[in-house]
mmCIF file of C-alpha atoms in Angstrom:
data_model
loop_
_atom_site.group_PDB
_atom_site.id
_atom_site.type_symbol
_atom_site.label_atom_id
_atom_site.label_comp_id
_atom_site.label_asym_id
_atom_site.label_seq_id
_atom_site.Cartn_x
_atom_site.Cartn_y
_atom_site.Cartn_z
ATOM 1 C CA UNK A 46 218.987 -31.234 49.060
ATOM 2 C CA UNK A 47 220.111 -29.797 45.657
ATOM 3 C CA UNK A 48 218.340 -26.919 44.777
ATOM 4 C CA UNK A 49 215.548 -27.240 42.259
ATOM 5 C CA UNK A 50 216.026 -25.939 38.388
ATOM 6 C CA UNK A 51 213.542 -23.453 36.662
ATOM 7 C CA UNK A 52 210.520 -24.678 35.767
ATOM 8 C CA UNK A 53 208.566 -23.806 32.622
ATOM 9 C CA UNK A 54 204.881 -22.495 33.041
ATOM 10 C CA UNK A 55 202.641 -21.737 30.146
ATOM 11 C CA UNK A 56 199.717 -19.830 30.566
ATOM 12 C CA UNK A 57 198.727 -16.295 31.080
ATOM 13 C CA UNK A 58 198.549 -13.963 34.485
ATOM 14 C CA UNK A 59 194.914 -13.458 33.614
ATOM 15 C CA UNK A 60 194.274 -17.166 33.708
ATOM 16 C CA UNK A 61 193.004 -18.118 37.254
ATOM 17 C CA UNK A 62 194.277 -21.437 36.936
ATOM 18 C CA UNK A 63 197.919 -20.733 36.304
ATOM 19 C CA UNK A 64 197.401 -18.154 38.981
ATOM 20 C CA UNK A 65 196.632 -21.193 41.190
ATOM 21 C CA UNK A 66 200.059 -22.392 40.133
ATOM 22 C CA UNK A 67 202.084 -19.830 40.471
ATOM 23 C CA UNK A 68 201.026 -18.850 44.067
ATOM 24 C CA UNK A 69 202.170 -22.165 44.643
ATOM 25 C CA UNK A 70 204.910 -22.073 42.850
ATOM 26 C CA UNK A 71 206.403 -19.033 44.700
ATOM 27 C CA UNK A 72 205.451 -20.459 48.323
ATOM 28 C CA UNK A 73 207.474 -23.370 47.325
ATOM 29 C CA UNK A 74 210.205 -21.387 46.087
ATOM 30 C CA UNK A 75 210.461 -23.280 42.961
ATOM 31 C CA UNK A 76 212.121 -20.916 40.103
ATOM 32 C CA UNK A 77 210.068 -20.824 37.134
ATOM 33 C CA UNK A 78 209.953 -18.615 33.821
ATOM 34 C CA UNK A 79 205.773 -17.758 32.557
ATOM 35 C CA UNK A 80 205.395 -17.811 28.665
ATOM 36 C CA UNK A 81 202.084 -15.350 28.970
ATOM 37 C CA UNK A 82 199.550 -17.100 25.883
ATOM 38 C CA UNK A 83 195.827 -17.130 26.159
ATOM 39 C CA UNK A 84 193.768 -20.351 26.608
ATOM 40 C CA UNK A 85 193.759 -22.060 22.410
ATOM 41 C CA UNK A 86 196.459 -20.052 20.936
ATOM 42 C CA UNK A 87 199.205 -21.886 18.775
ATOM 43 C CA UNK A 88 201.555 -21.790 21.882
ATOM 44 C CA UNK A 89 198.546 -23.135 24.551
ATOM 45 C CA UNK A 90 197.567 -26.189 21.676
ATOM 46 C CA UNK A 91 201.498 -27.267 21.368
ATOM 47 C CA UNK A 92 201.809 -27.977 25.057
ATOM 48 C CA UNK A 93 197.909 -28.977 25.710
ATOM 49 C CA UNK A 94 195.834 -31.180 23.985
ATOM 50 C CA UNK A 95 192.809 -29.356 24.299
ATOM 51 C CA UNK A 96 194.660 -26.072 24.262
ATOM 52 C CA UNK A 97 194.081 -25.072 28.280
ATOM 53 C CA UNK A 98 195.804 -23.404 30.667
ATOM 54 C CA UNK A 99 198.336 -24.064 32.233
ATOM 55 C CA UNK A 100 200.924 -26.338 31.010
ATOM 56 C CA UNK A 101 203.708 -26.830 33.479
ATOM 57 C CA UNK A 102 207.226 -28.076 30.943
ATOM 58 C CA UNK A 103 209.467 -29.976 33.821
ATOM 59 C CA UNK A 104 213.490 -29.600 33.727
ATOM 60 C CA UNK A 105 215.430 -32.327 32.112
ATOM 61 C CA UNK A 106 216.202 -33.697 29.274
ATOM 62 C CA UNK A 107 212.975 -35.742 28.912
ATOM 63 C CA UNK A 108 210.962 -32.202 29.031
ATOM 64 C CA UNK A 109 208.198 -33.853 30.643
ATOM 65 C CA UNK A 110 204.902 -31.246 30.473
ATOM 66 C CA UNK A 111 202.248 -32.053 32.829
ATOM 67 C CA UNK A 112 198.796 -30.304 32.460
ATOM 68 C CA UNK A 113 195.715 -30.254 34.946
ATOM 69 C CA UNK A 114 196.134 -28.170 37.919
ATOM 70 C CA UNK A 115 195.221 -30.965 40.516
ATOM 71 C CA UNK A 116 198.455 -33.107 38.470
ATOM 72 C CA UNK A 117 200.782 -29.976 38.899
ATOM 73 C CA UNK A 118 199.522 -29.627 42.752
ATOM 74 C CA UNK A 119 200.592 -33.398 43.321
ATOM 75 C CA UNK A 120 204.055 -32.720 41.378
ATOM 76 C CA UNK A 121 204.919 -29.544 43.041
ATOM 77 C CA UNK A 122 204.107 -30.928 46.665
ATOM 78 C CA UNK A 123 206.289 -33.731 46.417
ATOM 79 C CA UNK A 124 209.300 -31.820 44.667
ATOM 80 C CA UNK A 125 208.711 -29.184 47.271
ATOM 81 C CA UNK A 126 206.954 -30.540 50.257
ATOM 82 C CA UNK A 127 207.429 -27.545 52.312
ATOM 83 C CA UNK A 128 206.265 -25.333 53.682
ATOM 84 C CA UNK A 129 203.093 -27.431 53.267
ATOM 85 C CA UNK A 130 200.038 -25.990 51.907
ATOM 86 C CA UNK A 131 197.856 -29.047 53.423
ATOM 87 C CA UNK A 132 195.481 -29.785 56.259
ATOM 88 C CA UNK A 133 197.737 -31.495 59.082
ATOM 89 C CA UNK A 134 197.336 -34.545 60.711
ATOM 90 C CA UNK A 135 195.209 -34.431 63.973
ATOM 91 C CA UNK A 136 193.540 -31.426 62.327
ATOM 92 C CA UNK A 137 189.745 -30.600 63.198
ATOM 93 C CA UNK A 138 189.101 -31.279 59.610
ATOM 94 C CA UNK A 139 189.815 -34.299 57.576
ATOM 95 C CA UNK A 140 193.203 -33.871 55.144
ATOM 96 C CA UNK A 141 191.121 -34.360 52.233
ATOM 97 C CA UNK A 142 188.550 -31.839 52.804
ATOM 98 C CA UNK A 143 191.218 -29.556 51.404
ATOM 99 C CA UNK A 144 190.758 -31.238 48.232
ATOM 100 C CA UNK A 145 187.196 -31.530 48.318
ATOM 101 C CA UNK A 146 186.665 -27.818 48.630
ATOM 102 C CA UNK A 147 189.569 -27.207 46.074
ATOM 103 C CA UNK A 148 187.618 -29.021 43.353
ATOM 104 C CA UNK A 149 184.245 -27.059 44.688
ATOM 105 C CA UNK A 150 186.198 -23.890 43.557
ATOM 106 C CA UNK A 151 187.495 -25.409 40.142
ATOM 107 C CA UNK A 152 184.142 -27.187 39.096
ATOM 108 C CA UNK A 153 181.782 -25.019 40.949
ATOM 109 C CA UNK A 154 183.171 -21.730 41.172
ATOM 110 C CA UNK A 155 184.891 -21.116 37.777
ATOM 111 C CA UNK A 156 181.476 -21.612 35.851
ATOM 112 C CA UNK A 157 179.593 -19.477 38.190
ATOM 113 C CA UNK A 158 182.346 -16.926 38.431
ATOM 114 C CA UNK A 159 184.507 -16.586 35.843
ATOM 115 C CA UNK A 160 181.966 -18.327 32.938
ATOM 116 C CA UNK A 161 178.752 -16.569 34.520
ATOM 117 C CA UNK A 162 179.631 -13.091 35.437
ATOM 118 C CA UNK A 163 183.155 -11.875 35.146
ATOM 119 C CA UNK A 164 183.829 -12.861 31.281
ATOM 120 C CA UNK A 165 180.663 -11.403 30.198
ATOM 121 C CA UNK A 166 180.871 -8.664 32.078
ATOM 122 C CA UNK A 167 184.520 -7.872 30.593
ATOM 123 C CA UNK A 168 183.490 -8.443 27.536
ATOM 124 C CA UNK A 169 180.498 -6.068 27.803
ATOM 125 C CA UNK A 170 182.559 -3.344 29.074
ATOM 126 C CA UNK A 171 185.213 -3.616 26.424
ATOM 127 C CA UNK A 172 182.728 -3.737 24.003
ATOM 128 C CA UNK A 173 181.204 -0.360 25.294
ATOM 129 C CA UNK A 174 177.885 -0.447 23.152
ATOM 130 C CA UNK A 175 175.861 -1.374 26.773
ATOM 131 C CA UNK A 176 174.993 0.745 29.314
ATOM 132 C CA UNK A 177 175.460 -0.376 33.111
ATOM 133 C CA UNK A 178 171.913 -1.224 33.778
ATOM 134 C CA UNK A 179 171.751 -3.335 30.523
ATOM 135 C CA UNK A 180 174.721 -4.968 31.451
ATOM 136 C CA UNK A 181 173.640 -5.835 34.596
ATOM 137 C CA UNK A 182 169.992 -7.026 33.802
ATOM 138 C CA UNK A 183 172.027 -9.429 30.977
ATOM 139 C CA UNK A 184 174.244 -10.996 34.235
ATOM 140 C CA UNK A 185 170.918 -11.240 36.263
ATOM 141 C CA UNK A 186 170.725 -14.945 36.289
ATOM 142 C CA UNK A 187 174.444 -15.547 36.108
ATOM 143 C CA UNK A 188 174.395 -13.107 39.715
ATOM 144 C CA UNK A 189 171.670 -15.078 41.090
ATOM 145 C CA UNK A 190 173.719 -18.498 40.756
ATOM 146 C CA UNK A 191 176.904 -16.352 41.802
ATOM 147 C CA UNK A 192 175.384 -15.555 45.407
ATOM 148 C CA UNK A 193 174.493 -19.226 45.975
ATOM 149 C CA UNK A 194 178.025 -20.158 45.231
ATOM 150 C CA UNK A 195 179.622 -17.779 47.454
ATOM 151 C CA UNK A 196 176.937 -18.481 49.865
ATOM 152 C CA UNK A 197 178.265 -22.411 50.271
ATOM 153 C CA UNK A 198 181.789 -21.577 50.414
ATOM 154 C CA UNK A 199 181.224 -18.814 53.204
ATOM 155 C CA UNK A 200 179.490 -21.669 54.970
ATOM 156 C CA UNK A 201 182.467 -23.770 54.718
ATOM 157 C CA UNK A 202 185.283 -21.112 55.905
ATOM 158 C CA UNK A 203 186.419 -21.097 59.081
ATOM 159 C CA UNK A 204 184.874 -18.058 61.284
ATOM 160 C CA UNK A 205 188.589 -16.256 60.558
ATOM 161 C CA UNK A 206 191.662 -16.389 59.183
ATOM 162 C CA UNK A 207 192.035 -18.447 55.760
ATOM 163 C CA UNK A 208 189.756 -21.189 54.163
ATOM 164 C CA UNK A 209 190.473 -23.710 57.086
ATOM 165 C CA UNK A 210 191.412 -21.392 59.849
ATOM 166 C CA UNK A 211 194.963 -20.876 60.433
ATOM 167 C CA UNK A 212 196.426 -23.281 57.800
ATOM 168 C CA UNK A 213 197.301 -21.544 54.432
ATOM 169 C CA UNK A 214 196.262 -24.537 52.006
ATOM 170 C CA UNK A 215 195.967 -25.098 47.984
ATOM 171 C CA UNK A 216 192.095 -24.764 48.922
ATOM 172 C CA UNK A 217 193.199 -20.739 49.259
ATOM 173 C CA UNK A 218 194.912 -20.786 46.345
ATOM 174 C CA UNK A 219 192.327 -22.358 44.200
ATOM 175 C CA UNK A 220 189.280 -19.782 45.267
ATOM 176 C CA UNK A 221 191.456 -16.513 45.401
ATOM 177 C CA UNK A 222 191.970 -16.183 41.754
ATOM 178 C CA UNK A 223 188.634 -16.235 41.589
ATOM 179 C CA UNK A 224 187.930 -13.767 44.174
ATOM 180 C CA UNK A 225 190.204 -11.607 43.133
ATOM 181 C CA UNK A 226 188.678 -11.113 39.566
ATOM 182 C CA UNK A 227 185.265 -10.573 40.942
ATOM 183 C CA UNK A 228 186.536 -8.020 43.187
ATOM 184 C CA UNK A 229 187.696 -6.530 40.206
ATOM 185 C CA UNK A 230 184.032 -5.493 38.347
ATOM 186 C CA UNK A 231 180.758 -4.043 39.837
ATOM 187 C CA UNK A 232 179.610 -7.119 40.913
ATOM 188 C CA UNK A 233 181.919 -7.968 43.509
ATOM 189 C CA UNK A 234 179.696 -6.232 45.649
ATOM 190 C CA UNK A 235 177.645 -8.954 46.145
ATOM 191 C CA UNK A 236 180.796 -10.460 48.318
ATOM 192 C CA UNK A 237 180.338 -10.945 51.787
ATOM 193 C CA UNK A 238 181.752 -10.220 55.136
ATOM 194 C CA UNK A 239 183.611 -13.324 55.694
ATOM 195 C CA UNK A 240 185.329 -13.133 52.195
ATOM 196 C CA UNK A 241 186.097 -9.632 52.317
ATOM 197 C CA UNK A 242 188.108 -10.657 55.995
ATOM 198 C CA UNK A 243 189.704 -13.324 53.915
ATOM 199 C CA UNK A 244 190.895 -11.638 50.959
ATOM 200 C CA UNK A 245 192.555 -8.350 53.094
ATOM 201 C CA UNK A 246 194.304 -11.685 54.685
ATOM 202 C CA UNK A 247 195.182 -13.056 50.953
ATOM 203 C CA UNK A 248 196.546 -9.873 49.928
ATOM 204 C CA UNK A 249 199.005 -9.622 52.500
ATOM 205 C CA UNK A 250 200.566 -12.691 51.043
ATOM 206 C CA UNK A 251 204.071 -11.937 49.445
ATOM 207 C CA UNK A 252 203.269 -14.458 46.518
ATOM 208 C CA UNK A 253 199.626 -12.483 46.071
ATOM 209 C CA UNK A 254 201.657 -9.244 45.329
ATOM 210 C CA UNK A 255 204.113 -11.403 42.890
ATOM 211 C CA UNK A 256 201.047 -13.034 41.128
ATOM 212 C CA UNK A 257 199.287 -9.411 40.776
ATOM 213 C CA UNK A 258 200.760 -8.028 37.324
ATOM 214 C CA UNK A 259 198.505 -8.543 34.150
ATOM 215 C CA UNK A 260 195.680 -10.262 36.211
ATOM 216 C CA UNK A 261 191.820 -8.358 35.741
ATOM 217 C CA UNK A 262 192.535 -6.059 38.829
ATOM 218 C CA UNK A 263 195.489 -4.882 37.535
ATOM 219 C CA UNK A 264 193.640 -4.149 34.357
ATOM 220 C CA UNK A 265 195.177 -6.936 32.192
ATOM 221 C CA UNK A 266 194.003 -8.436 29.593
ATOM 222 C CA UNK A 267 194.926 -11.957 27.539
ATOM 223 C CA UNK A 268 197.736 -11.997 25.370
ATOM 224 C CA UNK A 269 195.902 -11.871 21.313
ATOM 225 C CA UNK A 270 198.045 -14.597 20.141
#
């Protein structure tokens, strides 16, 4: 097999859903260069209709871009099947389920995380006109819907390991951006056992470590073009 050329990825560190790429990216061993933009700057808008993150600009002359995260997923699999990040045949679980609790993290979780709690509380704190308790009682509701989240994907984790036991899948990749930002800010504490277990698992992941510069925990912040 020839060896694959450098991809393209637009889309900043900080963004949990070219996070989600690149993990995947670097499992695969697929050589890519990051152009670091925030979300509806120039650069996001010239490569995404609706100016979102990420972008992913495939080799060639044709400079095909493809943007979604579940159409990169599909593109990156069958460039670089292995080492496969999906449910096996035969498996306890049904292959799609991977999927189906994928999108639970993308649809579900980003509102109640990211949208909810983590933004707001970044943008309190960077603000600094707030005290803690203020902050806190304005993320009150946002918490509350933030427990019952984590509450149904704890319920769907297997009792150890990753998301489905064992098997490493894209369904780990698509929650542990998340994770990893809430982790990141006072309320993280409201993150249980079985996630805790999961995440010192995450974190022992080479492409983790890779993926760690300029995210939230590393005290990033998006780029201000």
């Amino acid at each position: 097999m020839s060896p694959i050329a450098q991809h393209t990825i637009v889309g900043t560190p900080f963004s949990t859903f070219t996070r989600t790429i690149t993990l995947g990216l670097h499992r695969k061993g697929i050589p890519f260069q990051q152009v670091h933009t925030a979300p509806h700057s120039a650069t996001a808008d010239a490569h995404h209709p609706f100016g979102f993150l990420p972008t992913l600009i495939i080799p060639g002359d044709a400079k095909i871009k493809l943007r979604e995260s579940q159409a990169i997923v599909r593109y990156v699999d069958r460039v670089a099947p292995e080492p496969s990040l999906h449910l096996p045949e035969g498996d306890s679980h049904l292959p799609e389920q991977m999927w189906e609790v994928s999108d639970l993290h993308g649809l579900s979780g980003f509102p109640k995380v990211e949208g909810g709690v983590v933004k707001k509380r970044v943008a309190a704190g960077d603000q600094g006109k707030l005290s803690d308790a203020e902050i806190r009682e304005q993320l009150k509701d946002g918490v509350a819907e933030l427990k019952r989240f984590l509450a149904v994907i704890e319920s769907l984790m297997a009792p150890e390991g990753y998301i489905f036991g064992e098997n490493l899948t894209w369904a780990d990749y698509f929650l542990y951006p998340l994770i990893a930002d809430l982790e990141a800010i006072p309320e993280g504490e409201v993150i249980g056992t079985r996630i805790h277990e999961w995440v010192a698992k995450m974190k022992a992941l080479p492409e983790v470590e890779k993926t760690f510069e300029n995210t939230l925990a590393a005290g990033g912040r998006p780029p201000s073009d």
